[in-house]
């Protein structure tokens, strides 16, 4: 008899965004004439940069010719893309990596979920709260999160509150934690850490032999000078951090799937006997066994992001979304609502008025304004009383949504 992994049974019945989809579908069935504006799920709406499209066409033609056809590629990624990443994303910031420290993937979600494969099941875990649900759920699946306690918290997870009271900057833990997840610019709050603030985390990790898993999926949206684009801008981070990047929001690759993970060769973790093991070697072994690599066509498209034309086109797309964020932030503030984020990230973190719960305000906004958001409590206990709105919609939809919300709140 085959036995199930019972840790999966501890998970909530469905994923947050599946619950939202069900509620929206119910509304559409019961209100077929109402036009819904979706600003909840962080999917993009702008097309791929033309430079990427042209690169994909050229790659397809290569695959159609026996002389240039490519089969299995390297699990770690093709050198042409890795070299472009090092040259454009790190070298200008004074950060240097060898090609073997960069691993091309099908997106940051996959790698942040899979990185636990190379870490013991009984490591303690720390997360900022609220946070991207995948960080918690992937640890639940392997038994690392413990058991779900009253208040929707897991017993082996340390929650570091991010609230308006602390300006969404989590406090450094007063105890040692084995693994800490940081996501900046933050999903869902849209807030950031300055270099001095991020340095405190690196210093903590070095002093406590803690591994930081740093999700930098939204770094391309950063506007302010004192906000780091990479944790490796902080001295010593190569000894304590793994960094995850994604082209999904940067260049519209949500349906194409490509990202990369940096595992420095200086980074080690310990066995029970105290032997230090390089995590780069373990991650390489994991990828060679369980991942067959991102497609050649996709990687050629990603390489094109770094061409002058690609860089210009990506900037235009990011500017478009950040203009949406500005429009939304200003519109919501004009309606008398308390709003965070939207400056260095494409997310608006909105405080619900009068202590309304996240799910109740979500439903009120859906039924009264016909606008879809994401309940903040779905990102963790400290997300209660907030909702998240994304700036990835069409500009006209974002503008119309703000009009609807202002009109609804005036009733």
mmCIF file of C-alpha atoms in Angstrom:
data_model
loop_
_atom_site.group_PDB
_atom_site.id
_atom_site.type_symbol
_atom_site.label_atom_id
_atom_site.label_comp_id
_atom_site.label_asym_id
_atom_site.label_seq_id
_atom_site.Cartn_x
_atom_site.Cartn_y
_atom_site.Cartn_z
ATOM 1 C CA UNK A 1 0.000 0.000 0.000
ATOM 2 C CA UNK A 2 1.363 3.399 -0.997
ATOM 3 C CA UNK A 3 1.314 5.974 1.797
ATOM 4 C CA UNK A 4 0.806 9.689 1.263
ATOM 5 C CA UNK A 5 3.071 12.436 2.508
ATOM 6 C CA UNK A 6 0.869 13.413 5.427
ATOM 7 C CA UNK A 7 2.442 16.848 5.668
ATOM 8 C CA UNK A 8 0.409 17.776 2.572
ATOM 9 C CA UNK A 9 -2.729 17.069 4.569
ATOM 10 C CA UNK A 10 -1.812 19.880 6.958
ATOM 11 C CA UNK A 11 -2.133 22.467 4.217
ATOM 12 C CA UNK A 12 -5.287 24.568 3.910
ATOM 13 C CA UNK A 13 -7.840 23.074 1.550
ATOM 14 C CA UNK A 14 -6.887 25.349 -1.344
ATOM 15 C CA UNK A 15 -4.387 27.982 -2.385
ATOM 16 C CA UNK A 16 -5.245 31.628 -1.630
ATOM 17 C CA UNK A 17 -5.689 32.623 -5.247
ATOM 18 C CA UNK A 18 -7.900 29.606 -5.938
ATOM 19 C CA UNK A 19 -10.267 30.822 -3.209
ATOM 20 C CA UNK A 20 -10.332 34.257 -4.783
ATOM 21 C CA UNK A 21 -11.070 32.793 -8.230
ATOM 22 C CA UNK A 22 -14.010 30.809 -6.855
ATOM 23 C CA UNK A 23 -15.529 33.892 -5.221
ATOM 24 C CA UNK A 24 -15.082 35.957 -8.375
ATOM 25 C CA UNK A 25 -16.626 33.225 -10.545
ATOM 26 C CA UNK A 26 -19.620 33.041 -8.206
ATOM 27 C CA UNK A 27 -20.073 36.799 -8.522
ATOM 28 C CA UNK A 28 -19.868 36.669 -12.329
ATOM 29 C CA UNK A 29 -22.497 33.929 -12.494
ATOM 30 C CA UNK A 30 -24.893 35.826 -10.242
ATOM 31 C CA UNK A 31 -24.114 39.224 -11.802
ATOM 32 C CA UNK A 32 -23.509 38.444 -15.501
ATOM 33 C CA UNK A 33 -23.938 42.061 -16.640
ATOM 34 C CA UNK A 34 -21.358 43.508 -14.257
ATOM 35 C CA UNK A 35 -17.871 44.129 -15.651
ATOM 36 C CA UNK A 36 -15.209 43.080 -13.155
ATOM 37 C CA UNK A 37 -11.804 44.751 -12.978
ATOM 38 C CA UNK A 38 -9.150 42.360 -11.671
ATOM 39 C CA UNK A 39 -6.397 43.974 -9.618
ATOM 40 C CA UNK A 40 -5.810 41.010 -7.320
ATOM 41 C CA UNK A 41 -3.463 38.444 -8.824
ATOM 42 C CA UNK A 42 -0.026 39.741 -9.782
ATOM 43 C CA UNK A 43 -0.163 38.693 -13.427
ATOM 44 C CA UNK A 44 1.057 41.092 -16.085
ATOM 45 C CA UNK A 45 -0.931 42.506 -19.021
ATOM 46 C CA UNK A 46 1.687 44.149 -21.250
ATOM 47 C CA UNK A 47 3.063 42.031 -24.125
ATOM 48 C CA UNK A 48 6.605 40.718 -24.226
ATOM 49 C CA UNK A 49 9.267 43.219 -25.306
ATOM 50 C CA UNK A 50 9.719 43.188 -29.071
ATOM 51 C CA UNK A 51 13.402 42.346 -28.640
ATOM 52 C CA UNK A 52 12.397 39.148 -26.834
ATOM 53 C CA UNK A 53 9.842 38.222 -29.486
ATOM 54 C CA UNK A 54 12.428 38.642 -32.244
ATOM 55 C CA UNK A 55 14.965 36.577 -30.311
ATOM 56 C CA UNK A 56 12.418 33.798 -29.817
ATOM 57 C CA UNK A 57 11.624 33.776 -33.541
ATOM 58 C CA UNK A 58 15.310 33.428 -34.367
ATOM 59 C CA UNK A 59 15.634 30.616 -31.831
ATOM 60 C CA UNK A 60 12.625 28.816 -33.303
ATOM 61 C CA UNK A 61 14.223 29.005 -36.753
ATOM 62 C CA UNK A 62 17.384 27.489 -35.281
ATOM 63 C CA UNK A 63 15.343 24.629 -33.849
ATOM 64 C CA UNK A 64 13.846 24.031 -37.302
ATOM 65 C CA UNK A 65 17.259 23.496 -38.912
ATOM 66 C CA UNK A 66 19.187 20.258 -38.361
ATOM 67 C CA UNK A 67 22.437 22.224 -38.392
ATOM 68 C CA UNK A 68 21.443 24.512 -35.524
ATOM 69 C CA UNK A 69 18.932 22.324 -33.680
ATOM 70 C CA UNK A 70 19.511 21.935 -29.927
ATOM 71 C CA UNK A 71 18.288 19.137 -27.702
ATOM 72 C CA UNK A 72 18.905 18.891 -23.978
ATOM 73 C CA UNK A 73 20.620 21.969 -22.680
ATOM 74 C CA UNK A 74 22.685 22.396 -19.513
ATOM 75 C CA UNK A 75 20.568 22.103 -16.376
ATOM 76 C CA UNK A 76 22.310 25.181 -14.995
ATOM 77 C CA UNK A 77 21.468 27.324 -18.030
ATOM 78 C CA UNK A 78 23.255 28.414 -21.199
ATOM 79 C CA UNK A 79 26.442 30.435 -20.861
ATOM 80 C CA UNK A 80 25.120 33.240 -23.089
ATOM 81 C CA UNK A 81 22.346 34.093 -20.607
ATOM 82 C CA UNK A 82 24.439 33.565 -17.485
ATOM 83 C CA UNK A 83 27.140 35.870 -18.829
ATOM 84 C CA UNK A 84 24.551 38.545 -19.670
ATOM 85 C CA UNK A 85 23.152 38.357 -16.123
ATOM 86 C CA UNK A 86 26.584 38.728 -14.528
ATOM 87 C CA UNK A 87 27.536 41.582 -16.860
ATOM 88 C CA UNK A 88 24.350 43.625 -16.477
ATOM 89 C CA UNK A 89 22.782 42.733 -13.117
ATOM 90 C CA UNK A 90 25.872 42.439 -10.919
ATOM 91 C CA UNK A 91 29.081 43.851 -12.398
ATOM 92 C CA UNK A 92 27.765 47.468 -12.549
ATOM 93 C CA UNK A 93 27.136 47.232 -8.793
ATOM 94 C CA UNK A 94 30.632 45.980 -8.071
ATOM 95 C CA UNK A 95 29.450 42.403 -7.478
ATOM 96 C CA UNK A 96 31.383 39.592 -9.130
ATOM 97 C CA UNK A 97 30.301 35.988 -9.698
ATOM 98 C CA UNK A 98 31.609 33.074 -11.699
ATOM 99 C CA UNK A 99 29.173 31.501 -14.210
ATOM 100 C CA UNK A 100 28.835 28.387 -12.036
ATOM 101 C CA UNK A 101 27.226 30.463 -9.272
ATOM 102 C CA UNK A 102 24.213 31.388 -11.450
ATOM 103 C CA UNK A 103 21.442 28.853 -12.096
ATOM 104 C CA UNK A 104 18.775 29.552 -14.739
ATOM 105 C CA UNK A 105 15.308 28.310 -13.786
ATOM 106 C CA UNK A 106 11.672 28.493 -14.838
ATOM 107 C CA UNK A 107 10.961 31.205 -12.278
ATOM 108 C CA UNK A 108 11.546 32.371 -8.728
ATOM 109 C CA UNK A 109 8.440 30.624 -7.400
ATOM 110 C CA UNK A 110 9.834 27.219 -8.353
ATOM 111 C CA UNK A 111 13.248 27.804 -6.849
ATOM 112 C CA UNK A 112 12.042 29.408 -3.610
ATOM 113 C CA UNK A 113 9.791 26.392 -3.195
ATOM 114 C CA UNK A 114 12.423 23.826 -4.158
ATOM 115 C CA UNK A 115 15.447 25.228 -2.327
ATOM 116 C CA UNK A 116 14.350 23.360 0.810
ATOM 117 C CA UNK A 117 15.343 20.100 -0.888
ATOM 118 C CA UNK A 118 18.972 20.715 0.078
ATOM 119 C CA UNK A 119 18.210 21.682 3.699
ATOM 120 C CA UNK A 120 17.356 19.428 6.662
ATOM 121 C CA UNK A 121 13.685 19.019 7.554
ATOM 122 C CA UNK A 122 14.204 20.189 11.145
ATOM 123 C CA UNK A 123 15.740 23.592 10.467
ATOM 124 C CA UNK A 124 13.881 26.431 12.177
ATOM 125 C CA UNK A 125 12.282 28.960 9.826
ATOM 126 C CA UNK A 126 11.639 32.694 10.110
ATOM 127 C CA UNK A 127 9.421 34.786 7.842
ATOM 128 C CA UNK A 128 8.291 38.373 7.718
ATOM 129 C CA UNK A 129 4.534 38.558 8.245
ATOM 130 C CA UNK A 130 2.684 39.111 5.926
ATOM 131 C CA UNK A 131 4.599 37.209 3.255
ATOM 132 C CA UNK A 132 4.296 35.334 -0.061
ATOM 133 C CA UNK A 133 2.382 32.086 0.768
ATOM 134 C CA UNK A 134 4.771 29.775 -1.108
ATOM 135 C CA UNK A 135 7.482 30.261 1.516
ATOM 136 C CA UNK A 136 5.260 28.811 4.230
ATOM 137 C CA UNK A 137 3.458 26.151 2.185
ATOM 138 C CA UNK A 138 6.652 24.633 0.772
ATOM 139 C CA UNK A 139 7.992 24.208 4.319
ATOM 140 C CA UNK A 140 4.722 22.656 5.452
ATOM 141 C CA UNK A 141 5.004 20.100 2.638
ATOM 142 C CA UNK A 142 8.302 18.725 3.944
ATOM 143 C CA UNK A 143 7.374 18.882 7.626
ATOM 144 C CA UNK A 144 9.674 21.782 8.455
ATOM 145 C CA UNK A 145 6.858 24.160 9.509
ATOM 146 C CA UNK A 146 5.557 21.985 12.343
ATOM 147 C CA UNK A 147 1.840 22.029 13.126
ATOM 148 C CA UNK A 148 -0.785 24.713 12.619
ATOM 149 C CA UNK A 149 -1.623 26.431 15.887
ATOM 150 C CA UNK A 150 -4.435 28.708 16.943
ATOM 151 C CA UNK A 151 -4.197 32.014 15.139
ATOM 152 C CA UNK A 152 -3.080 30.389 11.855
ATOM 153 C CA UNK A 153 0.576 30.209 12.836
ATOM 154 C CA UNK A 154 2.883 27.213 12.374
ATOM 155 C CA UNK A 155 4.720 25.927 15.423
ATOM 156 C CA UNK A 156 8.241 25.826 13.914
ATOM 157 C CA UNK A 157 7.967 29.173 12.136
ATOM 158 C CA UNK A 158 8.999 32.466 13.715
ATOM 159 C CA UNK A 159 6.785 35.284 12.464
ATOM 160 C CA UNK A 160 8.339 38.743 12.282
ATOM 161 C CA UNK A 161 5.495 41.268 12.125
ATOM 162 C CA UNK A 162 5.512 43.968 9.452
ATOM 163 C CA UNK A 163 2.871 46.537 10.354
ATOM 164 C CA UNK A 164 2.210 50.235 9.997
ATOM 165 C CA UNK A 165 3.448 50.639 13.572
ATOM 166 C CA UNK A 166 6.977 49.561 12.604
ATOM 167 C CA UNK A 167 6.797 51.025 9.071
ATOM 168 C CA UNK A 168 6.722 47.442 7.744
ATOM 169 C CA UNK A 169 10.368 46.967 8.769
ATOM 170 C CA UNK A 170 10.649 43.701 10.726
ATOM 171 C CA UNK A 171 12.676 43.612 13.918
ATOM 172 C CA UNK A 172 15.835 41.542 14.035
ATOM 173 C CA UNK A 173 15.003 38.306 15.937
ATOM 174 C CA UNK A 174 16.090 38.062 19.557
ATOM 175 C CA UNK A 175 16.929 34.392 19.077
ATOM 176 C CA UNK A 176 18.804 32.281 16.568
ATOM 177 C CA UNK A 177 16.893 31.041 13.483
ATOM 178 C CA UNK A 178 18.329 28.636 10.909
ATOM 179 C CA UNK A 179 16.592 29.914 7.762
ATOM 180 C CA UNK A 180 15.071 33.359 7.168
ATOM 181 C CA UNK A 181 13.043 34.413 4.125
ATOM 182 C CA UNK A 182 13.270 38.041 3.020
ATOM 183 C CA UNK A 183 11.449 39.497 -0.001
ATOM 184 C CA UNK A 184 12.336 43.053 -1.036
ATOM 185 C CA UNK A 185 10.764 45.002 -2.611
ATOM 186 C CA UNK A 186 8.147 43.190 -0.601
ATOM 187 C CA UNK A 187 5.248 41.124 -1.830
ATOM 188 C CA UNK A 188 2.571 41.899 -0.629
ATOM 189 C CA UNK A 189 3.230 45.225 1.156
ATOM 190 C CA UNK A 190 5.236 46.904 -1.618
ATOM 191 C CA UNK A 191 7.675 48.275 0.963
ATOM 192 C CA UNK A 192 11.468 48.138 0.959
ATOM 193 C CA UNK A 193 14.594 48.068 3.113
ATOM 194 C CA UNK A 194 17.396 50.593 2.790
ATOM 195 C CA UNK A 195 21.010 49.411 2.639
ATOM 196 C CA UNK A 196 21.630 50.107 6.351
ATOM 197 C CA UNK A 197 18.462 48.168 7.238
ATOM 198 C CA UNK A 198 19.418 45.203 5.042
ATOM 199 C CA UNK A 199 22.941 45.259 6.487
ATOM 200 C CA UNK A 200 21.447 44.534 9.916
ATOM 201 C CA UNK A 201 20.041 41.267 8.540
ATOM 202 C CA UNK A 202 23.311 40.243 6.941
ATOM 203 C CA UNK A 203 25.151 41.024 10.179
ATOM 204 C CA UNK A 204 22.604 38.946 12.119
ATOM 205 C CA UNK A 205 22.972 36.040 9.688
ATOM 206 C CA UNK A 206 26.769 36.078 9.884
ATOM 207 C CA UNK A 207 26.719 36.246 13.681
ATOM 208 C CA UNK A 208 24.157 33.439 14.040
ATOM 209 C CA UNK A 209 25.144 31.147 11.160
ATOM 210 C CA UNK A 210 21.736 31.795 9.581
ATOM 211 C CA UNK A 211 20.857 31.236 5.921
ATOM 212 C CA UNK A 212 18.945 34.098 4.252
ATOM 213 C CA UNK A 213 16.748 33.228 1.283
ATOM 214 C CA UNK A 214 16.413 36.588 -0.470
ATOM 215 C CA UNK A 215 13.651 36.980 -3.065
ATOM 216 C CA UNK A 216 14.515 39.917 -5.342
ATOM 217 C CA UNK A 217 11.794 39.273 -7.937
ATOM 218 C CA UNK A 218 10.738 42.938 -7.969
ATOM 219 C CA UNK A 219 14.121 44.677 -7.894
ATOM 220 C CA UNK A 220 13.614 46.195 -11.376
ATOM 221 C CA UNK A 221 10.826 48.378 -9.974
ATOM 222 C CA UNK A 222 13.079 50.127 -7.436
ATOM 223 C CA UNK A 223 13.130 53.911 -7.854
ATOM 224 C CA UNK A 224 14.884 55.227 -4.740
ATOM 225 C CA UNK A 225 18.677 55.427 -4.558
ATOM 226 C CA UNK A 226 19.136 54.013 -1.045
ATOM 227 C CA UNK A 227 17.228 50.789 -1.772
ATOM 228 C CA UNK A 228 19.514 47.859 -2.720
ATOM 229 C CA UNK A 229 18.731 45.811 -5.822
ATOM 230 C CA UNK A 230 20.639 42.800 -4.499
ATOM 231 C CA UNK A 231 21.521 41.522 -1.059
ATOM 232 C CA UNK A 232 25.058 41.049 -2.374
ATOM 233 C CA UNK A 233 25.468 44.822 -2.307
ATOM 234 C CA UNK A 234 25.977 44.213 1.416
ATOM 235 C CA UNK A 235 29.464 43.063 2.443
ATOM 236 C CA UNK A 236 29.507 39.465 3.660
ATOM 237 C CA UNK A 237 26.196 38.448 2.054
ATOM 238 C CA UNK A 238 27.878 35.862 -0.172
ATOM 239 C CA UNK A 239 28.612 33.865 2.975
ATOM 240 C CA UNK A 240 25.009 33.786 4.194
ATOM 241 C CA UNK A 241 22.497 34.344 1.374
ATOM 242 C CA UNK A 242 20.898 32.769 -1.679
ATOM 243 C CA UNK A 243 19.194 35.218 -4.050
ATOM 244 C CA UNK A 244 16.247 34.559 -6.377
ATOM 245 C CA UNK A 245 15.348 36.600 -9.468
ATOM 246 C CA UNK A 246 12.509 36.454 -11.965
ATOM 247 C CA UNK A 247 11.851 37.818 -15.440
ATOM 248 C CA UNK A 248 8.102 37.371 -14.919
ATOM 249 C CA UNK A 249 7.318 40.905 -13.778
ATOM 250 C CA UNK A 250 10.453 42.524 -15.218
ATOM 251 C CA UNK A 251 9.742 41.565 -18.835
ATOM 252 C CA UNK A 252 6.311 39.916 -18.801
ATOM 253 C CA UNK A 253 7.575 36.315 -18.642
ATOM 254 C CA UNK A 254 4.708 35.017 -16.475
ATOM 255 C CA UNK A 255 3.619 32.753 -19.335
ATOM 256 C CA UNK A 256 7.105 32.153 -20.751
ATOM 257 C CA UNK A 257 8.751 31.162 -17.438
ATOM 258 C CA UNK A 258 12.331 32.132 -16.730
ATOM 259 C CA UNK A 259 14.322 33.338 -13.753
ATOM 260 C CA UNK A 260 17.585 32.627 -12.001
ATOM 261 C CA UNK A 261 19.014 31.779 -8.610
ATOM 262 C CA UNK A 262 22.409 32.774 -7.236
ATOM 263 C CA UNK A 263 24.173 30.337 -4.911
ATOM 264 C CA UNK A 264 27.640 31.710 -4.039
ATOM 265 C CA UNK A 265 30.478 29.237 -3.698
ATOM 266 C CA UNK A 266 31.402 30.832 -0.359
ATOM 267 C CA UNK A 267 28.047 29.789 1.118
ATOM 268 C CA UNK A 268 28.041 26.694 3.318
ATOM 269 C CA UNK A 269 25.755 24.858 5.730
ATOM 270 C CA UNK A 270 26.611 22.226 8.331
ATOM 271 C CA UNK A 271 26.039 18.531 8.843
ATOM 272 C CA UNK A 272 25.088 17.255 12.315
ATOM 273 C CA UNK A 273 28.758 16.440 12.791
ATOM 274 C CA UNK A 274 29.710 20.051 12.068
ATOM 275 C CA UNK A 275 31.224 19.533 8.625
ATOM 276 C CA UNK A 276 30.699 22.563 6.353
ATOM 277 C CA UNK A 277 29.162 21.712 2.986
ATOM 278 C CA UNK A 278 29.055 24.146 0.013
ATOM 279 C CA UNK A 279 25.407 24.717 -0.926
ATOM 280 C CA UNK A 280 26.366 25.556 -4.503
ATOM 281 C CA UNK A 281 27.453 21.957 -5.000
ATOM 282 C CA UNK A 282 24.262 20.577 -3.458
ATOM 283 C CA UNK A 283 21.965 22.829 -5.487
ATOM 284 C CA UNK A 284 23.808 21.873 -8.663
ATOM 285 C CA UNK A 285 23.302 18.191 -7.811
ATOM 286 C CA UNK A 286 19.617 18.771 -7.081
ATOM 287 C CA UNK A 287 19.071 20.577 -10.381
ATOM 288 C CA UNK A 288 20.895 17.945 -12.402
ATOM 289 C CA UNK A 289 18.653 15.278 -10.887
ATOM 290 C CA UNK A 290 15.242 16.953 -10.794
ATOM 291 C CA UNK A 291 15.353 19.703 -13.441
ATOM 292 C CA UNK A 292 16.042 19.402 -17.161
ATOM 293 C CA UNK A 293 16.746 23.037 -17.744
ATOM 294 C CA UNK A 294 14.835 26.022 -19.121
ATOM 295 C CA UNK A 295 14.167 25.831 -22.850
ATOM 296 C CA UNK A 296 16.682 27.233 -25.321
ATOM 297 C CA UNK A 297 14.030 29.442 -26.942
ATOM 298 C CA UNK A 298 13.083 30.940 -23.577
ATOM 299 C CA UNK A 299 16.689 31.617 -22.620
ATOM 300 C CA UNK A 300 17.347 33.389 -25.911
ATOM 301 C CA UNK A 301 14.331 35.589 -25.158
ATOM 302 C CA UNK A 302 15.717 36.330 -21.679
ATOM 303 C CA UNK A 303 19.136 37.167 -23.136
ATOM 304 C CA UNK A 304 17.457 39.781 -25.354
ATOM 305 C CA UNK A 305 16.292 41.648 -22.243
ATOM 306 C CA UNK A 306 19.894 42.752 -21.765
ATOM 307 C CA UNK A 307 20.349 44.228 -25.255
ATOM 308 C CA UNK A 308 20.035 48.025 -25.590
ATOM 309 C CA UNK A 309 16.665 47.592 -27.294
ATOM 310 C CA UNK A 310 15.519 45.114 -24.672
ATOM 311 C CA UNK A 311 16.576 47.364 -21.815
ATOM 312 C CA UNK A 312 14.693 50.311 -23.315
ATOM 313 C CA UNK A 313 11.562 48.234 -23.927
ATOM 314 C CA UNK A 314 11.613 46.719 -20.446
ATOM 315 C CA UNK A 315 11.970 50.189 -18.929
ATOM 316 C CA UNK A 316 8.913 51.330 -20.871
ATOM 317 C CA UNK A 317 6.910 48.409 -19.503
ATOM 318 C CA UNK A 318 8.033 48.968 -15.918
ATOM 319 C CA UNK A 319 7.325 52.699 -16.230
ATOM 320 C CA UNK A 320 3.827 51.821 -17.448
ATOM 321 C CA UNK A 321 3.118 49.668 -14.381
ATOM 322 C CA UNK A 322 4.637 52.181 -11.981
ATOM 323 C CA UNK A 323 2.491 54.905 -13.523
ATOM 324 C CA UNK A 324 -0.465 52.640 -12.713
ATOM 325 C CA UNK A 325 0.826 52.338 -9.147
ATOM 326 C CA UNK A 326 1.072 56.132 -8.835
ATOM 327 C CA UNK A 327 -2.461 56.554 -10.225
ATOM 328 C CA UNK A 328 -3.823 53.989 -7.787
ATOM 329 C CA UNK A 329 -1.944 55.313 -4.779
ATOM 330 C CA UNK A 330 -3.074 58.879 -5.416
ATOM 331 C CA UNK A 331 -6.653 57.797 -6.140
ATOM 332 C CA UNK A 332 -6.972 55.732 -2.981
ATOM 333 C CA UNK A 333 -5.402 58.412 -0.807
ATOM 334 C CA UNK A 334 -7.817 60.952 -2.301
ATOM 335 C CA UNK A 335 -10.624 58.643 -1.189
ATOM 336 C CA UNK A 336 -9.358 58.943 2.382
ATOM 337 C CA UNK A 337 -7.753 55.501 2.590
ATOM 338 C CA UNK A 338 -4.392 54.680 4.164
ATOM 339 C CA UNK A 339 -2.074 53.306 1.510
ATOM 340 C CA UNK A 340 1.466 51.849 1.519
ATOM 341 C CA UNK A 341 3.795 50.644 -1.225
ATOM 342 C CA UNK A 342 3.491 51.694 -4.851
ATOM 343 C CA UNK A 343 6.785 53.623 -4.870
ATOM 344 C CA UNK A 344 9.440 50.930 -5.415
ATOM 345 C CA UNK A 345 7.077 48.059 -6.183
ATOM 346 C CA UNK A 346 3.966 47.375 -8.290
ATOM 347 C CA UNK A 347 1.861 46.587 -5.198
ATOM 348 C CA UNK A 348 -0.495 48.760 -3.186
ATOM 349 C CA UNK A 349 -1.069 47.687 0.430
ATOM 350 C CA UNK A 350 -4.320 49.238 1.593
ATOM 351 C CA UNK A 351 -5.539 49.488 5.180
ATOM 352 C CA UNK A 352 -9.223 48.577 5.361
ATOM 353 C CA UNK A 353 -11.345 51.324 6.951
ATOM 354 C CA UNK A 354 -13.087 51.042 10.313
ATOM 355 C CA UNK A 355 -11.389 47.782 11.261
ATOM 356 C CA UNK A 356 -13.141 45.813 8.516
ATOM 357 C CA UNK A 357 -11.731 42.315 8.051
ATOM 358 C CA UNK A 358 -9.735 41.546 4.917
ATOM 359 C CA UNK A 359 -12.229 39.079 3.444
ATOM 360 C CA UNK A 360 -15.241 41.265 4.238
ATOM 361 C CA UNK A 361 -13.650 44.292 2.550
ATOM 362 C CA UNK A 362 -12.657 42.080 -0.402
ATOM 363 C CA UNK A 363 -16.304 41.056 -0.853
ATOM 364 C CA UNK A 364 -17.584 44.603 -0.373
ATOM 365 C CA UNK A 365 -15.196 45.876 -3.019
ATOM 366 C CA UNK A 366 -16.176 43.057 -5.375
ATOM 367 C CA UNK A 367 -19.946 43.457 -4.985
ATOM 368 C CA UNK A 368 -20.120 47.233 -4.584
ATOM 369 C CA UNK A 369 -17.319 48.446 -6.868
ATOM 370 C CA UNK A 370 -16.819 45.308 -9.008
ATOM 371 C CA UNK A 371 -13.062 45.434 -8.350
ATOM 372 C CA UNK A 372 -11.030 42.362 -7.359
ATOM 373 C CA UNK A 373 -8.282 42.683 -4.753
ATOM 374 C CA UNK A 374 -6.417 40.134 -2.597
ATOM 375 C CA UNK A 375 -7.312 39.809 1.114
ATOM 376 C CA UNK A 376 -4.239 40.664 3.154
ATOM 377 C CA UNK A 377 -4.863 37.930 5.722
ATOM 378 C CA UNK A 378 -4.106 35.404 2.981
ATOM 379 C CA UNK A 379 -0.464 36.459 3.285
ATOM 380 C CA UNK A 380 -0.276 35.835 7.026
ATOM 381 C CA UNK A 381 -1.875 36.775 10.361
ATOM 382 C CA UNK A 382 -0.501 40.318 10.294
ATOM 383 C CA UNK A 383 -2.100 40.857 6.899
ATOM 384 C CA UNK A 384 -5.525 40.984 8.567
ATOM 385 C CA UNK A 385 -7.138 44.350 8.068
ATOM 386 C CA UNK A 386 -5.376 44.985 4.745
ATOM 387 C CA UNK A 387 -5.883 44.176 1.078
ATOM 388 C CA UNK A 388 -3.367 44.073 -1.769
ATOM 389 C CA UNK A 389 -3.937 45.681 -5.159
ATOM 390 C CA UNK A 390 -1.592 45.171 -8.110
ATOM 391 C CA UNK A 391 -0.532 47.709 -10.720
ATOM 392 C CA UNK A 392 -0.236 45.136 -13.500
ATOM 393 C CA UNK A 393 -3.596 45.920 -15.093
ATOM 394 C CA UNK A 394 -4.305 48.090 -18.094
ATOM 395 C CA UNK A 395 -3.980 51.789 -17.355
ATOM 396 C CA UNK A 396 -7.587 52.508 -18.253
ATOM 397 C CA UNK A 397 -8.743 49.719 -15.928
ATOM 398 C CA UNK A 398 -6.677 51.064 -13.025
ATOM 399 C CA UNK A 399 -8.113 54.535 -13.579
ATOM 400 C CA UNK A 400 -11.667 53.215 -13.800
ATOM 401 C CA UNK A 401 -11.179 51.066 -10.697
ATOM 402 C CA UNK A 402 -10.158 54.118 -8.669
ATOM 403 C CA UNK A 403 -13.271 55.971 -9.862
ATOM 404 C CA UNK A 404 -15.461 53.052 -8.845
ATOM 405 C CA UNK A 405 -13.861 52.746 -5.409
ATOM 406 C CA UNK A 406 -14.174 56.480 -4.701
ATOM 407 C CA UNK A 407 -17.814 56.439 -5.824
ATOM 408 C CA UNK A 408 -18.573 53.379 -3.670
ATOM 409 C CA UNK A 409 -16.979 54.839 -0.552
ATOM 410 C CA UNK A 410 -18.974 58.073 -0.906
ATOM 411 C CA UNK A 411 -22.327 56.267 -0.782
#
